[in-house]
PDB file of C-alpha atoms in Angstrom:
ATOM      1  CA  UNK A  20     115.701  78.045 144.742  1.00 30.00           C
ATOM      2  CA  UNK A  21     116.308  75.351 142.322  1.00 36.00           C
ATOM      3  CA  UNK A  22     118.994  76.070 139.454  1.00 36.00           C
ATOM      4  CA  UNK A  23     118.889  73.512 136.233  1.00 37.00           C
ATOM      5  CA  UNK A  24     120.414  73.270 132.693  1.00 37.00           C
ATOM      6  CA  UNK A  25     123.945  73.011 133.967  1.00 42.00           C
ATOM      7  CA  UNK A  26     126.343  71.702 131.167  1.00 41.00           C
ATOM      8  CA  UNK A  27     130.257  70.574 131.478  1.00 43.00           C
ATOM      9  CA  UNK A  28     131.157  71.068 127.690  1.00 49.00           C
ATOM     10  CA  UNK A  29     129.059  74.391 126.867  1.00 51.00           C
ATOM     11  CA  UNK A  30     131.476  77.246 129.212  1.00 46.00           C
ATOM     12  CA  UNK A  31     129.190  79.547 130.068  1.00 43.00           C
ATOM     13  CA  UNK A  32     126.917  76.443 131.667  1.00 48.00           C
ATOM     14  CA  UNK A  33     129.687  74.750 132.932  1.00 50.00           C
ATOM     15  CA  UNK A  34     130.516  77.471 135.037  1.00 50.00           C
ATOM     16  CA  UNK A  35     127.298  77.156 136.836  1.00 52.00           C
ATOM     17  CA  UNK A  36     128.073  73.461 136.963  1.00 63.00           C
ATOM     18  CA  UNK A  37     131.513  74.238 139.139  1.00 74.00           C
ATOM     19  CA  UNK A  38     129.711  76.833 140.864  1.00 83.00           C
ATOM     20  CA  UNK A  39     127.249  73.717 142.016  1.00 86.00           C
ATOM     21  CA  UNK A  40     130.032  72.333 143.336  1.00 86.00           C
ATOM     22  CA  UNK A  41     131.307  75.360 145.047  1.00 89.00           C
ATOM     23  CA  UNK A  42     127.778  75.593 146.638  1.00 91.00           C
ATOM     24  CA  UNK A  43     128.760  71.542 147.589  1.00 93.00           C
ATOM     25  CA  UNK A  44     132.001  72.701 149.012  1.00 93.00           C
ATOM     26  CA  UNK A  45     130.256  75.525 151.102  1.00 92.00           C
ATOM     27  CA  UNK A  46     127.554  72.802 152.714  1.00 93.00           C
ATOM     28  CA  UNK A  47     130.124  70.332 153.496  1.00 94.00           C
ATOM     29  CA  UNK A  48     131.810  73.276 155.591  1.00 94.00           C
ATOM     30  CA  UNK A  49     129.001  74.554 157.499  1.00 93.00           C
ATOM     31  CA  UNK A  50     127.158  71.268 157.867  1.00 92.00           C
ATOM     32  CA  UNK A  51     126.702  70.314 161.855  1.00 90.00           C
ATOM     33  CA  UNK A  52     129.094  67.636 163.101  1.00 93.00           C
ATOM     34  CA  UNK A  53     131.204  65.430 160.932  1.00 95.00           C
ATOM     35  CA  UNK A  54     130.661  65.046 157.141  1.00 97.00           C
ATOM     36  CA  UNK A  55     129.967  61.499 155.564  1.00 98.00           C
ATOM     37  CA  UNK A  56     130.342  62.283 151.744  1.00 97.00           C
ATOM     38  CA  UNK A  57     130.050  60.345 148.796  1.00 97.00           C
ATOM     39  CA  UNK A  58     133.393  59.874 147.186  1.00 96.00           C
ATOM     40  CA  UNK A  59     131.854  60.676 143.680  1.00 94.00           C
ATOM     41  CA  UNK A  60     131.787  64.712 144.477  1.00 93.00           C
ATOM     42  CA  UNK A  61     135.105  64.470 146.016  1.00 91.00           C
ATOM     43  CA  UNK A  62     136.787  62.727 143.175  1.00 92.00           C
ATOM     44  CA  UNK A  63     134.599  64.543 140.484  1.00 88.00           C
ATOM     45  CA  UNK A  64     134.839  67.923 141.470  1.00 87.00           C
ATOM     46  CA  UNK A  65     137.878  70.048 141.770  1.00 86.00           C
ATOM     47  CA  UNK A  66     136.099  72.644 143.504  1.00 85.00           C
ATOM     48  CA  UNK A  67     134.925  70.338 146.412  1.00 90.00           C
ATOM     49  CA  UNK A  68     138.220  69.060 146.929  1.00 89.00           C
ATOM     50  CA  UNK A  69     139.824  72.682 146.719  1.00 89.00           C
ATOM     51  CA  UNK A  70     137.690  74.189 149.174  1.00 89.00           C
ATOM     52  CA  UNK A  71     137.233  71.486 151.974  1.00 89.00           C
ATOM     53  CA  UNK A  72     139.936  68.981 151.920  1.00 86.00           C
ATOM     54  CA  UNK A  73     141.649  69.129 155.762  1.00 85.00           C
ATOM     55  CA  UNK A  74     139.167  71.722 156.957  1.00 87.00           C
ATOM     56  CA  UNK A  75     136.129  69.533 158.274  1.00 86.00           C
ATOM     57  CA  UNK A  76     136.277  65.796 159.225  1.00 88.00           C
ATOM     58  CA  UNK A  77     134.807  63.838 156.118  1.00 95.00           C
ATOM     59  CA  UNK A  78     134.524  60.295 155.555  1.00 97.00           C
ATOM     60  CA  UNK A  79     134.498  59.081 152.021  1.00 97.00           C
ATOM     61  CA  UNK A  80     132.122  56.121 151.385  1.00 98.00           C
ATOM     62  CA  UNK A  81     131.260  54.115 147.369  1.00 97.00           C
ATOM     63  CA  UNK A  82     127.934  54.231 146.551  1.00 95.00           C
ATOM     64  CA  UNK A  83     126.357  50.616 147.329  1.00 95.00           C
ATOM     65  CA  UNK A  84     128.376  50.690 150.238  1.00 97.00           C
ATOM     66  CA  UNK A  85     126.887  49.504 152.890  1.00 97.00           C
ATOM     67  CA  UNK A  86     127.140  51.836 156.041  1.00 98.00           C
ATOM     68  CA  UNK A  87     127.271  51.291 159.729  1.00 97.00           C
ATOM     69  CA  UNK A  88     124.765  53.330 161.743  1.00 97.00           C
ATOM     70  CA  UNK A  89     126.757  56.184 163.564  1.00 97.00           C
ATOM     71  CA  UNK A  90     126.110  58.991 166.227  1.00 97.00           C
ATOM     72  CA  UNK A  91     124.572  61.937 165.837  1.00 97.00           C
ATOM     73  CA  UNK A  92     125.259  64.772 165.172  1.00 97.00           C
ATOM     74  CA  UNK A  93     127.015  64.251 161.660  1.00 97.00           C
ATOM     75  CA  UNK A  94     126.015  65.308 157.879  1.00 97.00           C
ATOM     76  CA  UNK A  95     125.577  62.351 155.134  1.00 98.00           C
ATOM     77  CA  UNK A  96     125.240  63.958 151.534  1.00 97.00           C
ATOM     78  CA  UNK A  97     125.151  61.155 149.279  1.00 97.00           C
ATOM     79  CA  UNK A  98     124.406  60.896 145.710  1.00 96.00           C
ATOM     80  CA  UNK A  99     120.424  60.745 145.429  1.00 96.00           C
ATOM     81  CA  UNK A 100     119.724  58.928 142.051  1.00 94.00           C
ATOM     82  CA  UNK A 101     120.009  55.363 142.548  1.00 93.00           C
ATOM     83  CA  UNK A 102     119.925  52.564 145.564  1.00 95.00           C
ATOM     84  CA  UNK A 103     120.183  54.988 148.838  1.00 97.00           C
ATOM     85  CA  UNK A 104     119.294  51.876 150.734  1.00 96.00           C
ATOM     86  CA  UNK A 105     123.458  50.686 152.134  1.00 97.00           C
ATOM     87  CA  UNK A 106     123.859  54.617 152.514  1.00 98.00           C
ATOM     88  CA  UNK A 107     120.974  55.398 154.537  1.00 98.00           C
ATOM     89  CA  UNK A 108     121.535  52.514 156.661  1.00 98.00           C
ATOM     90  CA  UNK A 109     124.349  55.136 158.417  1.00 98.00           C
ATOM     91  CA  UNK A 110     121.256  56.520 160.154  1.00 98.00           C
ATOM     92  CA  UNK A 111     120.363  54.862 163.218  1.00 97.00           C
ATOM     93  CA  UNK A 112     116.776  55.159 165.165  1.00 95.00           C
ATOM     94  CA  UNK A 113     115.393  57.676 167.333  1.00 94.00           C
ATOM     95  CA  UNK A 114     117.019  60.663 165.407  1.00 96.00           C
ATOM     96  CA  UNK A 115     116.043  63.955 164.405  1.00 97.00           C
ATOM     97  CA  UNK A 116     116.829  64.113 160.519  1.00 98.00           C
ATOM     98  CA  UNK A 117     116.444  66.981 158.335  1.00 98.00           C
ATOM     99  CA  UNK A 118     115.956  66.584 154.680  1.00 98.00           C
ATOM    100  CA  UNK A 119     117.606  69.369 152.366  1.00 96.00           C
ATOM    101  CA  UNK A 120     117.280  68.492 149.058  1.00 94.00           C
ATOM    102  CA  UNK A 121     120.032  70.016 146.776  1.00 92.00           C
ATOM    103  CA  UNK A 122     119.925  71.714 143.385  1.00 89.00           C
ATOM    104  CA  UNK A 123     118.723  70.358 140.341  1.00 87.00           C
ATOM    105  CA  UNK A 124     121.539  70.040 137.262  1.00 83.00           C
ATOM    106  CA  UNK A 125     121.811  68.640 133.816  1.00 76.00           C
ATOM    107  CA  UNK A 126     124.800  67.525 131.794  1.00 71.00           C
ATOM    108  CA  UNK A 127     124.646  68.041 127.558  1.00 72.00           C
ATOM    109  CA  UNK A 128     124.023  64.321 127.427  1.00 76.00           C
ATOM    110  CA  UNK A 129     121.922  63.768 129.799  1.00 77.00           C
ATOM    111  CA  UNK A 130     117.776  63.611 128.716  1.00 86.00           C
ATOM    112  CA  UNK A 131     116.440  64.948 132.046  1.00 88.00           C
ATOM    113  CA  UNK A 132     117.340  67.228 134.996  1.00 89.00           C
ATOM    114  CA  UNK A 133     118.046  65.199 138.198  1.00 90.00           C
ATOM    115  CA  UNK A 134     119.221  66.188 141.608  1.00 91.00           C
ATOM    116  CA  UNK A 135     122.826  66.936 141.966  1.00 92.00           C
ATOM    117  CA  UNK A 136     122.895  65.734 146.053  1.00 95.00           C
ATOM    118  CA  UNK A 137     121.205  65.576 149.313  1.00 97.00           C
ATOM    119  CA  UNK A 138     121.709  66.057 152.840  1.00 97.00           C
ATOM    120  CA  UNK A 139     120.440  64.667 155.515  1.00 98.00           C
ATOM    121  CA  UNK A 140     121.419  66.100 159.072  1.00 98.00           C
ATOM    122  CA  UNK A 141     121.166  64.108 161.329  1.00 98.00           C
ATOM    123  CA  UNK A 142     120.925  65.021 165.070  1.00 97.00           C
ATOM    124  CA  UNK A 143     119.919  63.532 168.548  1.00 96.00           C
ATOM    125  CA  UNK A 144     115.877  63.661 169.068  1.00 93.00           C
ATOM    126  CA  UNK A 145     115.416  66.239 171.926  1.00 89.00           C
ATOM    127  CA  UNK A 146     112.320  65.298 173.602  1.00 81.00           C
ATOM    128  CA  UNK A 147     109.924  68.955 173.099  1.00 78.00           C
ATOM    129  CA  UNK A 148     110.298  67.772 169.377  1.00 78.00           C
ATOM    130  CA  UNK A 149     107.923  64.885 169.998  1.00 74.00           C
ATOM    131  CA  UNK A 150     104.854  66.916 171.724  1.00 73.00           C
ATOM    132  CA  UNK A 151     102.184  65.125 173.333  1.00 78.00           C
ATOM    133  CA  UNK A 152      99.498  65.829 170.838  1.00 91.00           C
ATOM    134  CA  UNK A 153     100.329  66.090 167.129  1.00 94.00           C
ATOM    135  CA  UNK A 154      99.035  68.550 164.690  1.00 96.00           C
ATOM    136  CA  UNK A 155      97.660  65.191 162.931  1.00 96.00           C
ATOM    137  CA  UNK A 156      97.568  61.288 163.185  1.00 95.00           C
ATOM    138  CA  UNK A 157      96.595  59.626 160.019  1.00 95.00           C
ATOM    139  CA  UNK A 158      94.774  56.178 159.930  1.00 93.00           C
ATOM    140  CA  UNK A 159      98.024  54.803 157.906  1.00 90.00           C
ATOM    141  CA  UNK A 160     101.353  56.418 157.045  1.00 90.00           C
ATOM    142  CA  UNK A 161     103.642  58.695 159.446  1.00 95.00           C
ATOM    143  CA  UNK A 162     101.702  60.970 162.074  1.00 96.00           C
ATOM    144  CA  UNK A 163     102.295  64.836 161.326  1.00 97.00           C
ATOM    145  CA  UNK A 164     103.475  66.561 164.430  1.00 96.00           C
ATOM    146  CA  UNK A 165     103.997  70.297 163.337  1.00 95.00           C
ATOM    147  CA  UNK A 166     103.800  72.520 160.673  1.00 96.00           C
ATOM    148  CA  UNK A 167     104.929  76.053 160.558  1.00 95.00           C
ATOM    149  CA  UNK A 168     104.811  78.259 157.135  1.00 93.00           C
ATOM    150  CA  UNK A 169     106.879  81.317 156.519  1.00 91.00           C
ATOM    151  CA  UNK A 170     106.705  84.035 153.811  1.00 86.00           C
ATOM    152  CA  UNK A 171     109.912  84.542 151.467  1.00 87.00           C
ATOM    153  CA  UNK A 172     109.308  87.136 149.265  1.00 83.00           C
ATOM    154  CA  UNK A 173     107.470  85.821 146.900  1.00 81.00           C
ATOM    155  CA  UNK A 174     107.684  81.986 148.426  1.00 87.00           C
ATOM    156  CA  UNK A 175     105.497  80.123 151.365  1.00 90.00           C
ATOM    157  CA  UNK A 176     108.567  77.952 153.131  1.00 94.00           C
ATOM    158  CA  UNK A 177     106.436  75.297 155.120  1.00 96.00           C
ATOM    159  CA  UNK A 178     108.055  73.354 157.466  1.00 97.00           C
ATOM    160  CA  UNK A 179     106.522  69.526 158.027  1.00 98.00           C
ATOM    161  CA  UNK A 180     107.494  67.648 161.073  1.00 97.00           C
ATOM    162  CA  UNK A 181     106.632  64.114 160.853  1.00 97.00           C
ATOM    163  CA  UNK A 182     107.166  61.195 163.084  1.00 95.00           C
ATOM    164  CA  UNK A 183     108.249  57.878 161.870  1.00 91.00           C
ATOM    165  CA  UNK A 184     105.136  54.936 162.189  1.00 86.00           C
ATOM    166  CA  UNK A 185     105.574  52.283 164.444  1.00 80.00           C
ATOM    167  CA  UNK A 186     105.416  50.081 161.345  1.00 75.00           C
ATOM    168  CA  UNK A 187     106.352  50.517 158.001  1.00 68.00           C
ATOM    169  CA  UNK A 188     102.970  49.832 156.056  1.00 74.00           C
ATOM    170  CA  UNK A 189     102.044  51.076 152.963  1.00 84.00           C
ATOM    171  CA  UNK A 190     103.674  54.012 150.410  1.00 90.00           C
ATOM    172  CA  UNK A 191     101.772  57.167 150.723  1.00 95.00           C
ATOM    173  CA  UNK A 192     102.005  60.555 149.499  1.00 96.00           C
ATOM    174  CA  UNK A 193     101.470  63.956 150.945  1.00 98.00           C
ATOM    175  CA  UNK A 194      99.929  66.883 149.441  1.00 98.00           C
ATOM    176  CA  UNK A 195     100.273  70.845 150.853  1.00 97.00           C
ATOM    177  CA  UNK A 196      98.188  73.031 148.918  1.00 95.00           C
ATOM    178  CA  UNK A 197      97.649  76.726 149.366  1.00 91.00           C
ATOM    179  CA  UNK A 198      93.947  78.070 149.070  1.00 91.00           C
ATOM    180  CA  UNK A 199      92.680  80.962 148.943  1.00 87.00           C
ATOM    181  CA  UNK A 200      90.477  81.596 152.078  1.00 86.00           C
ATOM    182  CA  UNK A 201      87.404  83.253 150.492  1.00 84.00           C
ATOM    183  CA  UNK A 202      87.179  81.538 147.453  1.00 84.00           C
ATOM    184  CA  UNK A 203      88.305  77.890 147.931  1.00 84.00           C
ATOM    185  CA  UNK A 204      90.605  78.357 144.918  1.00 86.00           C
ATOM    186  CA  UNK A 205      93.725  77.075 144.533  1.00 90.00           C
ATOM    187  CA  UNK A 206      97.027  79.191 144.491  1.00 88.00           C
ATOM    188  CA  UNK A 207      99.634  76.742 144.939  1.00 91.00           C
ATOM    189  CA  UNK A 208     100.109  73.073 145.233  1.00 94.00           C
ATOM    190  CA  UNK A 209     102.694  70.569 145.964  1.00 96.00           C
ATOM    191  CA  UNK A 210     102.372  66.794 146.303  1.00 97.00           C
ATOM    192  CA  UNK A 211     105.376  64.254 147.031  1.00 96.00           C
ATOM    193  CA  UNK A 212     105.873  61.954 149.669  1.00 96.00           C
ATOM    194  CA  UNK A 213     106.467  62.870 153.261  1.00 97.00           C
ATOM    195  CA  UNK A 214     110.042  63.425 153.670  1.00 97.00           C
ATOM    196  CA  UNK A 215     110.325  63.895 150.109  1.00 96.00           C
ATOM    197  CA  UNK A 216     111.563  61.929 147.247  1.00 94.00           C
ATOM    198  CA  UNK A 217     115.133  60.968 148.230  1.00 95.00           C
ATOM    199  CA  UNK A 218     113.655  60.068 151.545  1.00 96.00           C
ATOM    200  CA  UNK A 219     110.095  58.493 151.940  1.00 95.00           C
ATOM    201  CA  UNK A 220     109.093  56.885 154.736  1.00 94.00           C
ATOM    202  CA  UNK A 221     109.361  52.939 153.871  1.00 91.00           C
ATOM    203  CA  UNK A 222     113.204  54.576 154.551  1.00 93.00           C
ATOM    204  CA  UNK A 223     112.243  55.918 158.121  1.00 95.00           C
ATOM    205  CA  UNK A 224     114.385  54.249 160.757  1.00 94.00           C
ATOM    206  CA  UNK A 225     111.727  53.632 164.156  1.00 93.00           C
ATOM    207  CA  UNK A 226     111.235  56.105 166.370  1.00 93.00           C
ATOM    208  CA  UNK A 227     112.553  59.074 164.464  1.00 95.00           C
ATOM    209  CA  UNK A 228     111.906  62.520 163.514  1.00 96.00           C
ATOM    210  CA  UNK A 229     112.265  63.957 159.986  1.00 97.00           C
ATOM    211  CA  UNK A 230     111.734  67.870 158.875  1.00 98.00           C
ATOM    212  CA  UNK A 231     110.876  67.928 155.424  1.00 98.00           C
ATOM    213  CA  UNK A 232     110.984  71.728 153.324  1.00 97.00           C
ATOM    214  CA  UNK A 233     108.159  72.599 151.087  1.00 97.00           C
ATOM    215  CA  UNK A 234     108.323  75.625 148.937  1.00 94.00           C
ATOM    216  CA  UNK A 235     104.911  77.097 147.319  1.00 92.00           C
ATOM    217  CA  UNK A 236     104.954  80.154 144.504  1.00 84.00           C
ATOM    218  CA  UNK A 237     101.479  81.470 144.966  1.00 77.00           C
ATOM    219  CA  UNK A 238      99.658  82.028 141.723  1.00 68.00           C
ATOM    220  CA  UNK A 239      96.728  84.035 141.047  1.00 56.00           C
ATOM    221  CA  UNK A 240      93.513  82.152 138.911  1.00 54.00           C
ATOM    222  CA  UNK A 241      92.427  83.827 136.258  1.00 55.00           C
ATOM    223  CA  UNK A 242      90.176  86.324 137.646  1.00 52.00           C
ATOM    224  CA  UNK A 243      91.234  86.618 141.107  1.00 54.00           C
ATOM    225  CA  UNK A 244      92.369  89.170 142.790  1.00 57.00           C
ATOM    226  CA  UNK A 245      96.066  89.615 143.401  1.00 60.00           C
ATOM    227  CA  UNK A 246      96.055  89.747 147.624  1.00 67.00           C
ATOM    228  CA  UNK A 247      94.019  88.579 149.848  1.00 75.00           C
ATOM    229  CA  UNK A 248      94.385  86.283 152.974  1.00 85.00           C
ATOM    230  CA  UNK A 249      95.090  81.773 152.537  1.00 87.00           C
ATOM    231  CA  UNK A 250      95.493  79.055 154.431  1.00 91.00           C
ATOM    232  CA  UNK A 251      97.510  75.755 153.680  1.00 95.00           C
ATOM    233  CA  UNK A 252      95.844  72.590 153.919  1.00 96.00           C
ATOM    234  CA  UNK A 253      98.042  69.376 154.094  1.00 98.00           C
ATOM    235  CA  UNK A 254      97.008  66.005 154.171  1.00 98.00           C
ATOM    236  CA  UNK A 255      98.224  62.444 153.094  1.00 97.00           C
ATOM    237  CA  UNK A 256      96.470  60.163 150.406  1.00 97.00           C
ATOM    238  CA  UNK A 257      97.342  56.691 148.375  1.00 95.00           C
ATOM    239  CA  UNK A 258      98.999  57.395 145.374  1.00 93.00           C
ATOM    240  CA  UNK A 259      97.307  54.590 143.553  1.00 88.00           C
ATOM    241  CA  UNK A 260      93.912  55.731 144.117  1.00 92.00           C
ATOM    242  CA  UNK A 261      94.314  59.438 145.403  1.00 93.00           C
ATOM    243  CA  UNK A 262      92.009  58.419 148.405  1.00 96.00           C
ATOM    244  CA  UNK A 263      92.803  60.449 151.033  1.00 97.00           C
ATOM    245  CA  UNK A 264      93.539  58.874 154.563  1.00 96.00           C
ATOM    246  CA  UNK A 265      91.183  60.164 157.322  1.00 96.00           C
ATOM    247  CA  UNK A 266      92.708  62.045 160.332  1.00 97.00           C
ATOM    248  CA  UNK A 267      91.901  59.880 163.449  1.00 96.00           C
ATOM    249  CA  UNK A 268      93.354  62.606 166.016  1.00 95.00           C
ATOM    250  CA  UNK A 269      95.398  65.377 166.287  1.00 95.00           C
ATOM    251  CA  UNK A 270      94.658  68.974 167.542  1.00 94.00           C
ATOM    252  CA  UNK A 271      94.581  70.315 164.074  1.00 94.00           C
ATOM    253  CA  UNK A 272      91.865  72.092 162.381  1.00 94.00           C
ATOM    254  CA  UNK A 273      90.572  68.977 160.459  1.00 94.00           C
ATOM    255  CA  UNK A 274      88.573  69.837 156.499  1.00 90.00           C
ATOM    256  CA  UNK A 275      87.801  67.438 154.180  1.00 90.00           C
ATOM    257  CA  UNK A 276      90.565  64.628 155.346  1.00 95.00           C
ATOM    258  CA  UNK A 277      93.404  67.680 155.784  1.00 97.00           C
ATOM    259  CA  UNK A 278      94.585  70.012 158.660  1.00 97.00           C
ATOM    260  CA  UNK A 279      94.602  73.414 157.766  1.00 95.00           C
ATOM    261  CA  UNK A 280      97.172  76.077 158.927  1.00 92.00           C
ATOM    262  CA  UNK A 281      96.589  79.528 160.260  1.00 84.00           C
ATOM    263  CA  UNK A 282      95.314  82.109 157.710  1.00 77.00           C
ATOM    264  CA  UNK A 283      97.893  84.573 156.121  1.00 77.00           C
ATOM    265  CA  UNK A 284      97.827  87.654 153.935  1.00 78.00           C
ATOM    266  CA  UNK A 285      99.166  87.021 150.769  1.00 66.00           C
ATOM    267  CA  UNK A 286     100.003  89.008 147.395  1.00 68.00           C
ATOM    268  CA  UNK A 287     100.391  86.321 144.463  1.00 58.00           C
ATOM    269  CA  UNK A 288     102.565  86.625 141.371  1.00 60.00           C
ATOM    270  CA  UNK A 289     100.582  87.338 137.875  1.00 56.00           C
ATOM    271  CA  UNK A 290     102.730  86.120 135.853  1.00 55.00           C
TER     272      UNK A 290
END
C-alpha cells in the first residue's frame, strides 16, 4: 500500500517521512545479493545510514552516473524521478528483473506526490521462467508470458511476466482491468506501461525477463451487487490512439484483443 503527504518541516508528517526511510533501510537489508544504492538516500537520510551501514555490501553510485553492467543476483534502488538511463545501464541482458515500485511521498514544498525509490532485483533467468508457449504474443510490444492474480483482503495482487521483444519498437501501454463476469461491468482498472513507469520497455535489456506488480481495489457500480465471481482481462494498446494490439498467439483465453484470467469470487468495497 502506497503512503503519501509526507512532510520534513510539519513533525507529525515528518515522522512518516523518517519512517520512509526506515522502510528504505529495512529493503536494503533483506534485498537478495549485493545492494547498488543511490548515494542521495544514504547521504539524506539518517535512518538509512543508521540501520544498514557495515551490515550488507552496498555500492554508492551519483545519479547520471553511468553504470557498468554487473552479475546477478544484486539489488539497484535508485532514485526514480529523472534520467534512469546511466543507472539502468547496471543491468545486463538475459536477466530476470523484478520491478517493486516504492512508496509515494511529498515534501511541504513540493506541488505533487512522486515516488520516493525503486528496486529492481535483479537475478539470473532460470530457464522454466521462459515457457514454451506464452499466455500472449502481441503483434508489437513485449510478449506476456504469465499472469497469476491473488486476493489480499480487500486487493487483487496480479503478477505480469513479460518477456523483453527482440527489438525495441514502439511505446505501448498495458491495461489490467477487473470485470465482473455476469455483467461485463467494470470493478477495477489499471493502465500503465508494462513493467511500469520507472521501467517501460524501450528500457528492456534483450533477452530478459521482468515481473511487474499490479494492485486492483474492486469497486462495486452503482447498482451491483456486492459479490459475485470476475475475471481480469489484460491486454496492450498505443497510447496515442488507444488501439489495442491484436494477440497473434499465445495459449490464453483471447476476448476482444485481451487474455482473460481464470474466474474468481469476489466481495467489492462500497465505499
Amino acid at each position: 500500500v502506497e503512503s503519501s503527504g509526507c512532510y520534513q518541516s510539519d513533525p507529525a508528517r515528518g515522522y512518516f517521512f523518517q519512517a520512509q526511510a526506515t522502510d528504505l533501510a529495512r529493503d536494503i537489508l533483506t534485498s537478495p545479493g549485493p545492494v547498488y544504492l543511490s548515494r542521495r538516500y544514504r547521504d539524506g537520510f539518517p535512518s538509512v545510514r543508521f540501520l544498514s551501514d557495515g551490515l550488507r555490501p552496498v555500492t554508492l553510485f551519483d545519479e547520471g552516473q553511468r553504470l557498468a553492467p554487473a552479475v546477478p543476483p544484486f539489488t539497484l534502488i535508485a532514485w526514480p524521478n529523472g534520467d534512469l538511463a546511466p543507472t539502468l545501464a547496471l543491468i545486463p541482458p538475459g536477466a530476470r528483473i523484478e520491478v517493486i515500485e516504492g512508496p509515494q511521498t511529498r515534501g511541504d514544498a513540493d506541488p505533487q506526490t512522486y515516488r520516493l525509490y525503486t528496486r529492481w532485483l535483479v537475478s539470473p533467468l532460470m530457464p522454466e521462467e521462459a515457457p514454451v508457449e506464452p499466455l500472449a504474443a502481441f503483434e508489437a510490444g513485449p510478449v506476456l508470458l504469465n499472469a497469476v492474480a491473488e486476493e489480499i483482503g480487500e486487493r487483487i495482487a496480479v503478477t505480469l511476466h513479460w518477456a523483453a521483444p527482440e527489438q525495441s519498437g514502439e511505446a505501448v501501454q498495458a491495461f489490467v482491468h477487473l470485470v465482473d463476469s455476469t455483467s461485463g461491468s467494470l470493478l477495477a482498472q489499471a493502465d500503465l506501461p508494462p513493467g511500469g513507469v520507472d521501467y517501460p520497455p524501450l528500457s528492456w535489456p534483450p533477452g530478459s525477463v521482468i515481473i511487474q506488480h499490479v494492485t486492483l481495489l474492486p469497486g462495486a457500480p452503482e447498482g451491483a451487487p456486492a459479490s459475485g465471481s470476475f475475471t481480469i482481462r489484460i491486454g496492450l494498446y498505443r497510447p496515442g490512439t488507444d488501439a489495442r494490439l491484436d494477440i497473434i498467439s499465445g495459449r490464453g483465453d483471447v476476448q476482444e484483443s485481451a487474455v482473460s484470467l481464470p474466474v474468481y469470487e469476489y466481495e467489492v468495497s462500497q465505499d
